[in-house]
Coordinates of C-alpha atoms in Angstrom, one line a residue:
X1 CA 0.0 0.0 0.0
X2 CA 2.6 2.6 1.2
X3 CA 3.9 2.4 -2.9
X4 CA 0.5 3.8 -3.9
X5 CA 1.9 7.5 -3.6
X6 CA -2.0 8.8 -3.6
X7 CA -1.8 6.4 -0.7
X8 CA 1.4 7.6 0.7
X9 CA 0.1 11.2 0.8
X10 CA -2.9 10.5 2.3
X11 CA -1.9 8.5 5.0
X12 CA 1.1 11.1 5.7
X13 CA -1.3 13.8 6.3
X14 CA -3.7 12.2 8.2
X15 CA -0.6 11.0 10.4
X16 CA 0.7 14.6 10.4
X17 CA -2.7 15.9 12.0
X18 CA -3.0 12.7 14.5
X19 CA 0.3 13.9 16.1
X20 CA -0.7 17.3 16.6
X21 CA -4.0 15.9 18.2
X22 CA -2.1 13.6 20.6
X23 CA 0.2 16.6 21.0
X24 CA -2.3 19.2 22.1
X25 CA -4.0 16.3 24.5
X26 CA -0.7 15.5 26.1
X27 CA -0.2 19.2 26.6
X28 CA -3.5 19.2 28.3
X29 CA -3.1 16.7 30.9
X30 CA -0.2 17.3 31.6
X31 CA -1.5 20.8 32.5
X32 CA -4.6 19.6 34.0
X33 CA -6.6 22.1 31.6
X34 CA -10.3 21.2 30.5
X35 CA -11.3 21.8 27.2
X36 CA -13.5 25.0 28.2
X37 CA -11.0 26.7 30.3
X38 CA -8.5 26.1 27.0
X39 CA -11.0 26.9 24.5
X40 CA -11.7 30.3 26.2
X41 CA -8.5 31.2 26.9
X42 CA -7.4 30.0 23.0
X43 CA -10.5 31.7 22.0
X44 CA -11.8 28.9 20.0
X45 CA -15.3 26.8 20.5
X46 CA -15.1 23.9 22.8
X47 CA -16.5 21.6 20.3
X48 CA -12.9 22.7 18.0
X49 CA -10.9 21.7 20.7
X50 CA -12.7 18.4 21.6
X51 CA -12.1 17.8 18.0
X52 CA -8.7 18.3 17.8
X53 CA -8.3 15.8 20.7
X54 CA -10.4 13.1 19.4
X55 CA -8.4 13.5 16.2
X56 CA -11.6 14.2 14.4
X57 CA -10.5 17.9 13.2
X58 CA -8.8 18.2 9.8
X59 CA -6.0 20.8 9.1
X60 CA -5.7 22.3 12.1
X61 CA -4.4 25.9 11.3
X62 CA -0.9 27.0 12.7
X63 CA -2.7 29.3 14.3
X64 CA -4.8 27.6 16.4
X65 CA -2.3 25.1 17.3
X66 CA 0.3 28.1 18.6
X67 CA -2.6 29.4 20.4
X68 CA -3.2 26.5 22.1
X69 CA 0.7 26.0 22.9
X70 CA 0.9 29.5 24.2
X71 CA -2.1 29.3 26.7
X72 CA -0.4 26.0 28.0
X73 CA 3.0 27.9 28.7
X74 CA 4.6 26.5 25.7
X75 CA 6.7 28.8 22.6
X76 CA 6.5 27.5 19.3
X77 CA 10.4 27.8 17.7
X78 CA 11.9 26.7 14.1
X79 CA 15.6 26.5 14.0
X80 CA 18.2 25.6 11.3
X81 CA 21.4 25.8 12.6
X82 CA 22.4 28.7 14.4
X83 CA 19.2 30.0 13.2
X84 CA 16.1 30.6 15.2
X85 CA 12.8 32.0 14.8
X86 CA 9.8 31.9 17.4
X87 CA 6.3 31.8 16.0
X88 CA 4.5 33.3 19.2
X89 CA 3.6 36.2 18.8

């Protein structure tokens, strides 16, 4: 199956979002925050953020992912090299 590139690509992406899912629920526990209390302070709906945990929500936007990191304490940085650039804003 994983020669089928249609195949390939689909599964990659739907991998990609599953990580940020189990991502943004790890990040929740492990900060004891309920999905209201993170979807006010994020300023998206509850029922977004009880889809991106149950993996349910596709393409979550960079934005909304940062958001979410930043209300949990976390910073968002790319680096290459020396190079460094942090996406919170």
């Amino acid at each position: 199956l994983m020669q089928d590139k249609e195949f390939k690509k689909e599964f990659e992406k739907e991998y990609d979002e599953l990580l940020l899912s189990e991502i943004v629920l790890a990040v929740m526990v492990n900060n004891n925050i309920s999905v209201r209390k993170l979807a006010k302070a994020s300023k998206l709906s509850p029922a977004v953020i009880q889809k991106i945990c149950n993996g349910q929500y596709k393409d979550i936007k960079i934005k909304n992912f940062i958001s979410i990191m930043q209300e949990c304490g976390y910073s968002i940085i790319l680096e290459k090299g020396d190079q460094r650039i942090n996406l919170n804003a």
